[in-house]
Amino acid sequence: MKTPATASRFEHALGRARRLVIKIGSNQLTDPETGRARDSVFEVIAEDIAALRETGKAVVLVSSGAVALGRLRLGLPLSRTLSLPEKQAAAAVGQLLLTEAWSRAFARSGVLTAQTLLSPGDTETGQRRDNARNTLACLLDMGVLPIVNENDTVATEELRYGDNDRLAARIAPLLPACGLVLLSDVDGLYSADPVLDPDAQPIDQIEDIFALDPALAGRPRAGSPGTGGMASKIAAARLAAAHACWTVIARASDRPLRAGSAARLTFIGARQNETAS
């Protein structure tokens, strides 16, 4: 459960926010054992985002899952690491499947979606950054929900965001957004990995993410289809905080975006007050 103070702070910040970036990863959208899409997860996340939009909020969704879905369609075994060309091919096939899955899920609420694929230069440099900002702004003005993913078909290990947590944090100042919600398979930060350490204690709020002990980040779990982990979420929260954007880390299955949710989560403050943006 959220502590009353954390619940109140998140609900207040969420209520005041006009623009939000929400990120969900492969671990939540696909079954790690079969690689198949979890349709029910797509549906409940779409339902909760649609409800936020009904209150007048502009939302950008950053979604992983293309490589995982494409891998299954291409028959590439889950038991081995993909080569870079195989990963790029899986992304090319899977991005269409991912877009279709979100389109179906949001159609239930009458929300029109758009695919937006970005590479690092699109959020970091001059004209390309302006183009990305203008496209996202235009889509939001038209009432369209942008669904963003890294352009893995051309990404290399040397030239990529690394994970969608950091991509989401880079998008937040483009809008600009004052809130970043990272939906995970863990209900926030702990003093240690709760899967490995039964004595791990939850961390409900962090005022200064830059003072956080890096050891708390841990390492990504083996066998996961995702590329992130708590280290990437902490890095994303630091990027967001530097641009006056608060971050929430929560478990997707707890539906923390839903009004009145009692889910536990970690709220990470921005360097400035949680102002409406």
XYZ file of N, CA and C in Angstrom:
831
model
N 0.835 -1.196 0.000
C 0.000 0.000 0.000
C 0.869 1.244 0.000
N 0.350 2.289 -0.638
C 1.012 3.578 -0.544
C 0.834 4.121 0.869
N 1.857 4.812 1.389
C 1.655 5.540 2.626
C 0.739 6.713 2.321
N -0.019 7.200 3.328
C -0.922 8.333 3.070
C -0.204 9.533 2.478
N 1.011 9.810 2.952
C 1.740 10.980 2.453
C 2.113 10.801 0.990
N 2.558 9.602 0.625
C 2.929 9.347 -0.759
C 1.706 9.382 -1.657
N 0.619 8.775 -1.199
C -0.622 8.770 -1.978
C -1.101 10.194 -2.221
N -1.086 11.000 -1.180
C -1.564 12.376 -1.302
C -0.687 13.179 -2.254
N 0.621 12.981 -2.153
C 1.530 13.744 -3.003
C 1.366 13.361 -4.476
N 1.287 12.060 -4.757
C 1.127 11.617 -6.135
C -0.211 12.077 -6.702
N -1.273 11.903 -5.942
C -2.589 12.296 -6.434
C -2.660 13.801 -6.678
N -2.011 14.574 -5.800
C -1.986 16.024 -5.991
C -1.200 16.387 -7.246
N -0.016 15.778 -7.399
C 0.819 16.077 -8.567
C 0.135 15.626 -9.854
N -0.479 14.444 -9.824
C -1.170 13.934 -11.005
C -2.368 14.817 -11.357
N -3.063 15.279 -10.329
C -4.221 16.125 -10.570
C -3.847 17.454 -11.201
N -2.695 17.997 -10.846
C -2.282 19.303 -11.364
C -1.612 19.215 -12.733
N -1.092 18.034 -13.056
C -0.329 17.894 -14.303
C -1.217 18.073 -15.527
N -0.722 18.817 -16.498
C -1.432 18.962 -17.771
C -0.854 18.047 -18.840
N 0.449 17.752 -18.735
C 1.109 16.881 -19.715
C 1.915 15.819 -18.979
N 1.766 14.586 -19.430
C 2.421 13.441 -18.796
C 3.096 12.572 -19.836
N 4.198 11.950 -19.433
C 4.823 10.892 -20.225
C 4.710 9.609 -19.406
N 4.156 8.571 -20.019
C 3.974 7.282 -19.356
C 4.730 6.234 -20.142
N 5.536 5.450 -19.458
C 6.324 4.421 -20.127
C 5.966 3.043 -19.584
N 5.827 2.066 -20.479
C 5.611 0.684 -20.084
C 6.552 -0.199 -20.885
N 7.049 -1.254 -20.249
C 8.101 -2.058 -20.857
C 7.668 -3.422 -21.372
N 8.605 -4.092 -21.992
C 8.355 -5.416 -22.575
C 7.917 -6.434 -21.535
N 8.484 -6.353 -20.329
C 8.152 -7.340 -19.299
C 6.676 -7.333 -18.951
N 6.043 -6.160 -19.088
C 4.633 -6.059 -18.753
C 3.744 -6.422 -19.944
N 4.185 -6.125 -21.147
C 3.350 -6.286 -22.335
C 3.445 -7.663 -22.976
N 4.512 -8.389 -22.679
C 4.675 -9.722 -23.269
C 4.996 -10.738 -22.182
N 4.629 -11.972 -22.448
C 4.942 -13.065 -21.534
C 6.388 -13.488 -21.778
N 7.265 -13.389 -20.775
C 8.681 -13.700 -20.997
C 8.950 -15.156 -21.342
N 8.017 -16.043 -21.026
C 8.216 -17.462 -21.318
C 7.755 -17.843 -22.716
N 6.717 -17.165 -23.221
C 6.189 -17.509 -24.541
C 6.432 -16.426 -25.591
N 6.675 -15.188 -25.130
C 6.850 -14.067 -26.047
C 5.546 -13.497 -26.576
N 4.414 -14.050 -26.148
C 3.121 -13.591 -26.650
C 2.673 -12.305 -25.953
N 1.891 -11.511 -26.674
C 1.364 -10.266 -26.114
C 0.358 -10.575 -25.017
N 0.387 -9.768 -23.961
C -0.601 -9.852 -22.897
C -1.711 -8.848 -23.219
N -2.711 -9.297 -23.958
C -3.755 -8.391 -24.434
C -4.452 -7.665 -23.295
N -4.642 -8.348 -22.169
C -5.343 -7.725 -21.046
C -4.568 -6.536 -20.494
N -3.244 -6.593 -20.552
C -2.431 -5.469 -20.063
C -2.591 -4.274 -20.998
N -2.522 -4.517 -22.301
C -2.757 -3.441 -23.264
C -4.106 -2.767 -22.971
N -5.120 -3.573 -22.711
C -6.478 -3.047 -22.544
C -6.621 -2.192 -21.286
N -6.058 -2.655 -20.148
C -6.249 -1.886 -18.912
C -5.406 -0.614 -18.918
N -4.212 -0.662 -19.501
C -3.393 0.553 -19.587
C -4.078 1.566 -20.493
N -4.619 1.102 -21.615
C -5.345 2.000 -22.521
C -6.555 2.601 -21.825
N -7.263 1.805 -21.054
C -8.441 2.299 -20.343
C -8.060 3.391 -19.346
N -6.968 3.187 -18.611
C -6.562 4.161 -17.598
C -6.022 5.448 -18.229
N -5.289 5.320 -19.338
C -4.797 6.517 -20.021
C -5.963 7.288 -20.632
N -6.932 6.575 -21.191
C -8.108 7.242 -21.745
C -8.839 8.030 -20.667
N -8.904 7.478 -19.459
C -9.556 8.178 -18.354
C -8.797 9.450 -17.990
N -7.468 9.403 -18.015
C -6.668 10.605 -17.754
C -6.932 11.662 -18.818
N -7.006 11.234 -20.068
C -7.269 12.174 -21.159
C -8.646 12.825 -21.007
N -9.602 12.100 -20.456
C -10.945 12.649 -20.254
C -10.928 13.824 -19.277
N -9.903 13.887 -18.418
C -9.789 14.995 -17.467
C -9.026 16.175 -18.066
N -8.690 16.080 -19.348
C -8.018 17.189 -20.021
C -6.514 17.081 -20.087
N -5.953 15.963 -19.674
C -4.496 15.811 -19.696
C -4.011 15.345 -21.071
N -2.869 15.869 -21.482
C -2.200 15.403 -22.697
C -1.191 14.338 -22.293
N -1.234 13.194 -22.961
C -0.385 12.059 -22.592
C 0.401 11.580 -23.794
N 1.686 11.306 -23.567
C 2.523 10.598 -24.530
C 2.883 9.257 -23.909
N 2.656 8.175 -24.640
C 2.962 6.832 -24.158
C 4.233 6.338 -24.831
N 5.202 5.931 -24.028
C 6.425 5.317 -24.538
C 6.316 3.817 -24.284
N 6.333 3.038 -25.351
C 6.071 1.604 -25.233
C 7.187 0.767 -25.833
N 7.696 -0.146 -25.036
C 8.602 -1.178 -25.523
C 7.764 -2.341 -26.056
N 8.423 -3.402 -26.485
C 7.729 -4.614 -26.885
C 7.887 -5.031 -28.323
N 8.440 -4.145 -29.182
C 8.527 -4.482 -30.602
C 9.441 -5.679 -30.849
N 10.615 -5.662 -30.249
C 11.570 -6.764 -30.480
C 10.988 -8.078 -29.964
N 10.361 -8.045 -28.785
C 9.799 -9.266 -28.210
C 8.700 -9.836 -29.094
N 7.810 -8.987 -29.590
C 6.718 -9.467 -30.444
C 7.224 -9.928 -31.808
N 8.200 -9.199 -32.360
C 8.753 -9.586 -33.650
C 9.535 -10.873 -33.581
N 10.200 -11.078 -32.479
C 10.966 -12.313 -32.284
C 10.048 -13.525 -32.361
N 8.897 -13.429 -31.724
C 7.948 -14.543 -31.752
C 7.440 -14.782 -33.170
N 7.052 -13.703 -33.868
C 6.498 -13.850 -35.216
C 7.522 -14.449 -36.175
N 8.800 -14.108 -35.997
C 9.856 -14.618 -36.876
C 10.342 -16.001 -36.472
N 9.863 -16.499 -35.334
C 10.281 -17.821 -34.889
C 11.695 -17.866 -34.341
N 12.206 -16.727 -33.878
C 13.547 -16.696 -33.298
C 13.474 -17.201 -31.865
N 14.282 -18.176 -31.496
C 14.160 -18.812 -30.174
C 14.419 -17.833 -29.033
N 13.659 -18.021 -27.942
C 13.837 -17.183 -26.757
C 15.067 -17.582 -25.955
N 15.630 -18.726 -26.273
C 16.696 -19.292 -25.457
C 18.080 -18.734 -25.770
N 18.197 -17.898 -26.795
C 19.525 -17.363 -27.108
C 19.463 -15.863 -27.364
N 20.633 -15.233 -27.247
C 20.738 -13.801 -27.505
C 20.708 -13.544 -29.008
N 19.954 -12.541 -29.411
C 19.869 -12.204 -30.827
C 21.088 -11.411 -31.273
N 21.496 -11.634 -32.514
C 22.519 -10.782 -33.111
C 21.895 -9.421 -33.391
N 22.727 -8.417 -33.648
C 22.202 -7.082 -33.925
C 21.279 -7.087 -35.151
N 21.673 -7.711 -36.290
C 20.742 -7.741 -37.430
C 19.429 -8.451 -37.108
N 19.492 -9.529 -36.320
C 18.269 -10.234 -35.936
C 17.386 -9.347 -35.067
N 18.007 -8.619 -34.150
C 17.241 -7.729 -33.278
C 16.583 -6.617 -34.094
N 17.309 -6.086 -35.055
C 16.749 -5.029 -35.903
C 15.609 -5.570 -36.764
N 15.757 -6.796 -37.275
C 14.692 -7.410 -38.059
C 13.462 -7.681 -37.192
N 13.689 -8.159 -35.979
C 12.572 -8.405 -35.064
C 11.849 -7.109 -34.734
N 12.603 -6.027 -34.575
C 11.989 -4.722 -34.295
C 11.133 -4.273 -35.472
N 11.625 -4.496 -36.695
C 10.879 -4.068 -37.884
C 9.538 -4.797 -37.988
N 9.538 -6.094 -37.722
C 8.297 -6.875 -37.763
C 7.431 -6.554 -36.545
N 8.060 -6.498 -35.388
C 7.312 -6.333 -34.140
C 6.701 -4.958 -33.948
N 7.307 -3.919 -34.549
C 6.758 -2.581 -34.359
C 5.340 -2.486 -34.936
N 5.124 -3.149 -36.071
C 3.779 -3.172 -36.658
C 2.803 -3.887 -35.725
N 3.231 -5.018 -35.154
C 2.374 -5.768 -34.239
C 2.070 -4.958 -32.986
N 3.086 -4.250 -32.472
C 2.918 -3.430 -31.274
C 1.931 -2.294 -31.533
N 2.093 -1.633 -32.672
C 1.207 -0.530 -33.025
C -0.229 -1.017 -33.177
N -0.399 -2.174 -33.806
C -1.742 -2.734 -33.983
C -2.377 -3.078 -32.633
N -1.575 -3.620 -31.718
C -2.099 -3.996 -30.404
C -2.583 -2.770 -29.634
N -1.809 -1.699 -29.677
C -2.224 -0.473 -28.992
C -3.432 0.155 -29.688
N -3.444 0.131 -31.001
C -4.576 0.698 -31.734
C -5.879 0.001 -31.353
N -5.853 -1.326 -31.271
C -7.043 -2.083 -30.874
C -7.468 -1.734 -29.450
N -6.478 -1.654 -28.554
C -6.789 -1.396 -27.146
C -7.401 -0.012 -26.956
N -6.846 0.999 -27.607
C -7.344 2.361 -27.431
C -8.637 2.599 -28.208
N -8.884 1.814 -29.256
C -10.123 1.963 -30.017
C -11.338 1.705 -29.139
N -11.183 0.886 -28.108
C -12.295 0.602 -27.191
C -12.772 1.866 -26.486
N -11.856 2.850 -26.344
C -12.202 4.127 -25.698
C -12.316 5.258 -26.702
N -12.230 4.939 -27.993
C -12.350 5.955 -29.025
C -11.148 6.866 -29.146
N -9.971 6.382 -28.749
C -8.750 7.193 -28.793
C -7.954 6.835 -30.043
N -7.632 7.843 -30.834
C -6.806 7.655 -32.026
C -5.337 7.701 -31.627
N -4.552 6.751 -32.129
C -3.131 6.665 -31.781
C -2.254 6.924 -32.998
N -0.992 7.287 -32.737
C -0.009 7.508 -33.793
C 1.314 6.889 -33.380
N 1.996 6.280 -34.324
C 3.319 5.717 -34.081
C 4.383 6.780 -34.290
N 5.310 6.884 -33.331
C 6.435 7.810 -33.448
C 7.706 7.076 -33.062
N 8.613 6.895 -34.009
C 9.890 6.230 -33.752
C 10.998 7.273 -33.690
N 11.790 7.229 -32.622
C 12.829 8.229 -32.414
C 14.194 7.581 -32.237
N 15.216 8.301 -32.660
C 16.614 7.952 -32.429
C 17.221 9.036 -31.551
N 18.369 8.783 -30.902
C 18.925 9.767 -29.964
C 19.052 11.181 -30.511
N 19.453 11.332 -31.748
C 19.600 12.675 -32.295
C 18.297 13.431 -32.389
N 17.174 12.715 -32.359
C 15.871 13.357 -32.492
C 15.455 14.120 -31.243
N 16.083 13.830 -30.114
C 15.760 14.567 -28.888
C 16.931 15.390 -28.373
N 18.063 15.323 -29.075
C 19.267 15.948 -28.534
C 19.793 17.114 -29.359
N 19.516 17.154 -30.644
C 20.187 18.134 -31.492
C 19.209 19.010 -32.257
N 19.516 20.304 -32.308
C 18.901 21.347 -33.085
C 17.612 21.072 -33.819
N 17.709 21.031 -35.156
C 16.528 20.950 -35.996
C 15.763 19.647 -35.786
N 16.472 18.552 -35.587
C 15.793 17.264 -35.367
C 14.992 17.301 -34.059
N 15.539 17.909 -33.047
C 14.810 18.060 -31.780
C 13.558 18.912 -31.994
N 13.703 20.010 -32.734
C 12.553 20.866 -33.015
C 11.488 20.114 -33.798
N 11.912 19.297 -34.764
C 10.962 18.513 -35.557
C 10.175 17.539 -34.674
N 10.897 16.850 -33.776
C 10.231 15.901 -32.876
C 9.248 16.635 -31.968
N 9.674 17.763 -31.412
C 8.798 18.546 -30.536
C 7.549 19.004 -31.289
N 7.744 19.519 -32.502
C 6.615 20.038 -33.265
C 5.627 18.937 -33.649
N 6.154 17.768 -33.999
C 5.275 16.654 -34.361
C 4.448 16.201 -33.161
N 5.098 16.025 -32.012
C 4.371 15.610 -30.816
C 3.328 16.648 -30.417
N 3.707 17.927 -30.483
C 2.771 18.995 -30.123
C 1.564 19.006 -31.054
N 1.808 18.810 -32.352
C 0.717 18.814 -33.325
C -0.229 17.642 -33.080
N 0.317 16.467 -32.824
C -0.519 15.302 -32.544
C -1.371 15.529 -31.306
N -0.762 16.063 -30.247
C -1.509 16.305 -29.015
C -2.597 17.350 -29.232
N -2.288 18.383 -29.991
C -3.288 19.416 -30.288
C -4.485 18.845 -31.048
N -4.223 17.818 -31.853
C -5.291 17.180 -32.630
C -6.040 16.110 -31.837
N -5.641 15.919 -30.582
C -6.300 14.918 -29.760
C -5.821 13.506 -29.986
N -4.666 13.365 -30.640
C -4.107 12.046 -30.935
C -3.127 11.649 -29.825
N -3.106 10.377 -29.492
C -2.171 9.865 -28.491
C -0.905 9.362 -29.187
N 0.234 10.041 -29.047
C 1.483 9.530 -29.631
C 1.994 8.319 -28.840
N 2.336 7.273 -29.563
C 2.961 6.096 -28.951
C 4.386 6.027 -29.492
N 5.340 6.210 -28.602
C 6.740 6.394 -28.979
C 7.545 5.146 -28.652
N 8.482 4.827 -29.518
C 9.441 3.763 -29.263
C 10.758 4.175 -29.900
N 11.835 3.580 -29.424
C 13.121 3.827 -30.080
C 13.113 3.145 -31.442
N 13.738 3.782 -32.422
C 13.801 3.223 -33.776
C 14.874 2.137 -33.815
N 14.514 0.958 -33.298
C 15.480 -0.130 -33.157
C 15.932 -0.715 -34.488
N 15.229 -0.439 -35.577
C 15.645 -0.987 -36.869
C 16.941 -0.352 -37.362
N 17.278 0.823 -36.837
C 18.531 1.471 -37.240
C 19.448 1.707 -36.054
N 19.008 1.344 -34.840
C 19.820 1.581 -33.651
C 20.946 0.564 -33.554
N 22.079 1.000 -33.044
C 23.202 0.122 -32.740
C 23.538 0.288 -31.270
N 24.383 -0.577 -30.748
C 24.757 -0.471 -29.342
C 25.462 0.841 -29.049
N 26.145 1.388 -30.065
C 26.889 2.627 -29.867
C 26.010 3.854 -30.013
N 24.897 3.725 -30.729
C 24.047 4.876 -31.015
C 22.603 4.512 -30.708
N 22.257 4.606 -29.415
C 20.895 4.325 -28.985
C 20.684 4.910 -27.599
N 19.432 5.041 -27.221
C 19.119 5.521 -25.879
C 19.545 4.495 -24.839
N 19.468 3.234 -25.202
C 19.829 2.168 -24.275
C 18.612 1.482 -23.695
N 17.565 2.237 -23.409
C 16.314 1.685 -22.909
C 15.257 2.777 -22.990
N 14.004 2.366 -22.904
C 12.918 3.325 -23.073
C 12.638 4.159 -21.835
N 13.191 3.780 -20.676
C 13.083 4.652 -19.505
C 13.758 5.991 -19.805
N 14.964 5.910 -20.332
C 15.697 7.146 -20.633
C 15.092 7.878 -21.827
N 14.571 7.138 -22.798
C 13.880 7.789 -23.910
C 12.687 8.596 -23.386
N 11.914 8.000 -22.487
C 10.765 8.696 -21.918
C 11.205 9.966 -21.184
N 12.314 9.878 -20.451
C 12.813 11.046 -19.726
C 13.288 12.137 -20.673
N 13.784 11.755 -21.853
C 14.214 12.745 -22.846
C 13.022 13.424 -23.513
N 11.906 12.701 -23.606
C 10.719 13.271 -24.235
C 10.049 14.295 -23.317
N 10.106 14.062 -22.005
C 9.400 14.928 -21.062
C 9.708 16.416 -21.261
N 10.975 16.834 -21.367
C 11.220 18.273 -21.564
C 10.837 18.784 -22.945
N 10.628 17.892 -23.915
C 10.200 18.338 -25.238
C 8.782 18.902 -25.207
N 7.921 18.366 -24.330
C 6.499 18.715 -24.393
C 6.186 20.149 -23.947
N 6.643 20.652 -22.796
C 7.272 19.940 -21.684
C 6.211 19.303 -20.786
N 6.599 18.193 -20.134
C 5.731 17.520 -19.176
C 6.289 17.717 -17.778
N 5.409 17.700 -16.791
C 5.889 17.823 -15.412
C 5.854 16.490 -14.689
N 5.347 15.427 -15.352
C 5.279 14.128 -14.707
C 5.711 13.009 -15.624
N 6.491 12.076 -15.075
C 6.964 10.886 -15.788
C 6.569 9.676 -14.959
N 5.803 8.760 -15.553
C 5.361 7.553 -14.851
C 5.999 6.347 -15.527
N 6.804 5.613 -14.774
C 7.497 4.427 -15.279
C 6.803 3.194 -14.718
N 6.099 2.475 -15.584
C 5.367 1.287 -15.172
C 6.261 0.066 -15.307
N 6.395 -0.669 -14.223
C 7.383 -1.732 -14.116
C 6.726 -3.014 -13.632
N 7.544 -4.035 -13.369
C 7.044 -5.249 -12.735
C 7.348 -5.251 -11.243
N 7.880 -4.142 -10.734
C 8.171 -3.965 -9.316
C 7.448 -2.709 -8.846
N 6.913 -2.747 -7.629
C 6.097 -1.625 -7.140
C 6.942 -0.517 -6.508
N 7.948 -0.064 -7.240
C 8.778 1.035 -6.762
C 10.174 0.594 -6.384
N 10.908 1.529 -5.795
C 12.276 1.267 -5.371
C 12.302 0.627 -3.986
N 13.319 -0.212 -3.784
C 13.553 -0.847 -2.489
C 15.007 -0.641 -2.087
N 15.285 -0.932 -0.837
C 16.657 -0.827 -0.345
C 17.563 -1.889 -0.948
N 16.966 -2.939 -1.532
C 17.670 -4.009 -2.249
C 16.654 -4.660 -3.165
N 17.100 -5.562 -4.029
C 16.179 -6.257 -4.924
C 15.266 -7.152 -4.088
N 13.942 -6.875 -4.053
C 13.048 -7.667 -3.199
C 12.910 -9.117 -3.630
N 13.238 -9.413 -4.885
C 13.195 -10.803 -5.346
C 14.337 -11.604 -4.737
N 15.481 -10.953 -4.558
C 16.672 -11.634 -4.041
C 16.845 -11.473 -2.535
N 16.288 -10.408 -1.971
C 16.490 -10.103 -0.552
C 15.131 -9.920 0.128
N 14.688 -10.896 0.930
C 13.378 -10.791 1.581
C 13.300 -9.667 2.611
N 14.442 -9.144 3.029
C 14.466 -8.059 4.016
C 14.506 -6.673 3.366
N 14.422 -6.627 2.043
C 14.453 -5.336 1.348
C 13.287 -4.467 1.805
N 13.559 -3.186 2.038
C 12.548 -2.250 2.524
C 12.116 -1.303 1.405
N 10.818 -1.025 1.290
C 10.350 -0.106 0.255
C 10.777 1.328 0.534
N 11.006 2.061 -0.539
C 11.327 3.490 -0.449
C 10.158 4.235 -1.091
N 9.374 4.919 -0.284
C 8.153 5.543 -0.783
C 8.397 6.873 -1.481
N 9.325 7.678 -0.951
C 9.583 8.984 -1.536
C 11.078 9.271 -1.533
N 11.516 9.974 -2.569
C 12.906 10.428 -2.672
C 12.869 11.907 -3.017
N 13.461 12.711 -2.178
C 13.460 14.152 -2.425
C 14.578 14.561 -3.376
N 15.751 13.947 -3.224
C 16.905 14.307 -4.052
C 17.461 13.056 -4.709
N 17.059 12.818 -5.939
C 17.493 11.615 -6.649
C 18.988 11.625 -6.905
N 19.589 12.811 -6.924
C 21.023 12.917 -7.194
C 21.855 12.475 -5.998
N 21.230 12.394 -4.829
C 21.947 11.954 -3.629
C 21.726 10.474 -3.337
N 20.953 9.801 -4.197
C 20.637 8.394 -3.962
C 21.865 7.515 -4.136
N 22.003 6.522 -3.271
C 23.106 5.574 -3.351
C 22.987 4.757 -4.640
N 23.973 4.829 -5.546
C 23.886 4.087 -6.815
C 23.738 2.589 -6.628
N 24.168 2.061 -5.489
C 24.093 0.619 -5.251
C 22.651 0.126 -5.198
N 21.700 1.023 -4.917
C 20.302 0.623 -4.863
C 19.761 0.221 -6.226
N 20.438 0.645 -7.278
C 19.954 0.372 -8.631
C 19.990 -1.107 -8.962
N 20.972 -1.824 -8.449
C 21.085 -3.238 -8.775
C 21.415 -3.448 -10.239
N 21.091 -4.649 -10.738
C 21.337 -5.001 -12.136
C 20.083 -5.600 -12.742
N 19.892 -5.456 -14.083
C 18.735 -6.092 -14.734
C 18.751 -7.595 -14.499
N 17.572 -8.192 -14.363
C 17.490 -9.620 -14.108
C 17.745 -10.419 -15.373
N 18.429 -11.530 -15.207
C 18.720 -12.394 -16.351
C 17.420 -12.994 -16.880
N 17.374 -13.197 -18.205
C 16.221 -13.823 -18.819
C 15.061 -12.907 -19.097
N 15.230 -11.605 -18.831
C 14.151 -10.654 -19.054
C 14.193 -10.137 -20.478
N 13.019 -9.963 -21.135
C 13.004 -9.407 -22.482
C 13.292 -7.919 -22.499
N 13.188 -7.267 -21.360
C 13.438 -5.831 -21.294
C 14.922 -5.521 -21.239
N 15.262 -4.261 -21.558
C 16.666 -3.845 -21.522
C 16.958 -2.963 -20.327
N 15.936 -2.591 -19.581
C 16.133 -1.670 -18.472
C 16.318 -2.394 -17.157
N 15.783 -1.828 -16.104
C 15.967 -2.298 -14.747
C 15.925 -1.072 -13.863
N 16.178 -1.241 -12.567
C 16.114 -0.095 -11.676
C 17.209 0.933 -11.989
N 18.355 0.475 -12.494
C 19.417 1.430 -12.841
C 18.933 2.405 -13.905
N 18.226 1.898 -14.912
C 17.744 2.779 -15.975
C 16.639 3.696 -15.464
N 15.831 3.221 -14.521
C 14.761 4.054 -13.975
C 15.323 5.183 -13.120
N 16.373 4.895 -12.363
C 17.022 5.948 -11.581
C 17.672 6.965 -12.504
N 18.322 6.479 -13.569
C 18.927 7.401 -14.540
C 17.856 8.271 -15.185
N 16.707 7.676 -15.507
C 15.610 8.437 -16.108
C 15.077 9.480 -15.136
N 14.944 9.101 -13.866
C 14.442 10.045 -12.862
C 15.393 11.219 -12.687
N 16.680 10.971 -12.815
C 17.654 12.066 -12.717
C 17.511 13.018 -13.903
N 17.351 12.444 -15.102
C 17.144 13.290 -16.280
C 15.877 14.121 -16.127
N 14.818 13.486 -15.635
C 13.554 14.198 -15.475
C 13.661 15.284 -14.415
N 14.269 14.963 -13.281
C 14.374 15.928 -12.184
C 15.154 17.163 -12.606
N 16.149 16.969 -13.455
C 16.945 18.104 -13.930
C 16.125 19.071 -14.754
N 14.954 18.620 -15.239
C 14.057 19.468 -16.025
C 12.744 19.717 -15.281
N 12.818 19.740 -13.953
C 11.653 20.063 -13.116
C 10.491 19.121 -13.337
N 10.785 17.845 -13.519
C 9.756 16.840 -13.787
C 9.833 15.751 -12.719
N 8.723 15.514 -12.012
C 8.706 14.438 -11.033
C 8.578 13.080 -11.729
N 8.964 12.019 -11.016
C 8.898 10.659 -11.556
C 8.208 9.743 -10.560
N 7.395 8.842 -11.075
C 6.802 7.785 -10.273
C 7.217 6.446 -10.862
N 7.643 5.540 -10.003
C 7.945 4.162 -10.403
C 6.916 3.274 -9.722
N 6.168 2.511 -10.517
C 5.078 1.717 -9.966
C 4.905 0.439 -10.767
N 4.212 -0.519 -10.175
C 3.943 -1.786 -10.864
C 2.730 -1.619 -11.770
N 2.891 -1.990 -13.033
C 1.823 -1.798 -14.008
C 0.547 -2.522 -13.611
N 0.671 -3.725 -13.085
C -0.513 -4.518 -12.756
C -1.319 -3.927 -11.606
N -0.728 -2.993 -10.841
C -1.445 -2.331 -9.754
C -2.324 -1.180 -10.252
N -2.182 -0.840 -11.547
C -2.972 0.245 -12.163
C -2.878 1.545 -11.366
N -1.667 2.055 -11.167
C -1.495 3.260 -10.345
C -2.106 4.514 -10.954
N -2.411 4.498 -12.265
C -2.995 5.675 -12.913
C -4.486 5.798 -12.632
N -5.079 4.747 -12.122
C -6.514 4.731 -11.892
C -6.859 5.540 -10.649
N -7.903 6.330 -10.717
C -8.331 7.142 -9.581
C -8.640 6.258 -8.378
N -8.076 6.619 -7.230
C -8.331 5.873 -6.008
C -7.495 4.621 -5.845
N -6.527 4.417 -6.723
C -5.683 3.231 -6.620
C -4.918 3.244 -5.304
N -4.824 2.071 -4.668
C -4.090 1.959 -3.414
C -2.724 1.333 -3.612
N -2.270 1.291 -4.858
C -1.007 0.628 -5.161
C 0.169 1.335 -4.496
N 1.164 0.536 -4.077
C 2.398 1.128 -3.566
C 3.225 1.614 -4.732
N 4.008 2.660 -4.502
C 4.853 3.212 -5.548
C 5.951 4.043 -4.914
N 6.891 4.481 -5.740
C 7.919 5.416 -5.294
C 7.723 6.726 -6.031
N 7.637 7.808 -5.269
C 7.510 9.153 -5.838
C 8.851 9.861 -5.692
N 9.386 10.338 -6.828
C 10.684 11.018 -6.848
C 10.453 12.471 -7.233
N 10.773 13.364 -6.347
C 10.501 14.773 -6.571
C 11.400 15.390 -7.629
N 10.920 16.498 -8.192
C 11.714 17.270 -9.143
C 12.590 18.250 -8.379
N 13.506 18.882 -9.097
C 14.366 19.862 -8.437
C 13.600 21.121 -8.071
N 12.471 21.329 -8.757
C 11.603 22.427 -8.410
C 10.285 21.848 -7.923
N 9.371 22.707 -7.512
C 8.074 22.237 -7.026
C 7.321 21.503 -8.117
N 6.393 20.621 -7.741
C 5.604 19.868 -8.696
C 4.548 20.786 -9.312
N 5.004 21.690 -10.168
C 4.092 22.656 -10.762
C 3.328 22.026 -11.913
N 2.199 22.641 -12.254
C 1.403 22.146 -13.378
C 2.078 22.489 -14.670
N 2.280 21.494 -15.515
C 2.894 21.703 -16.826
C 2.442 20.604 -17.765
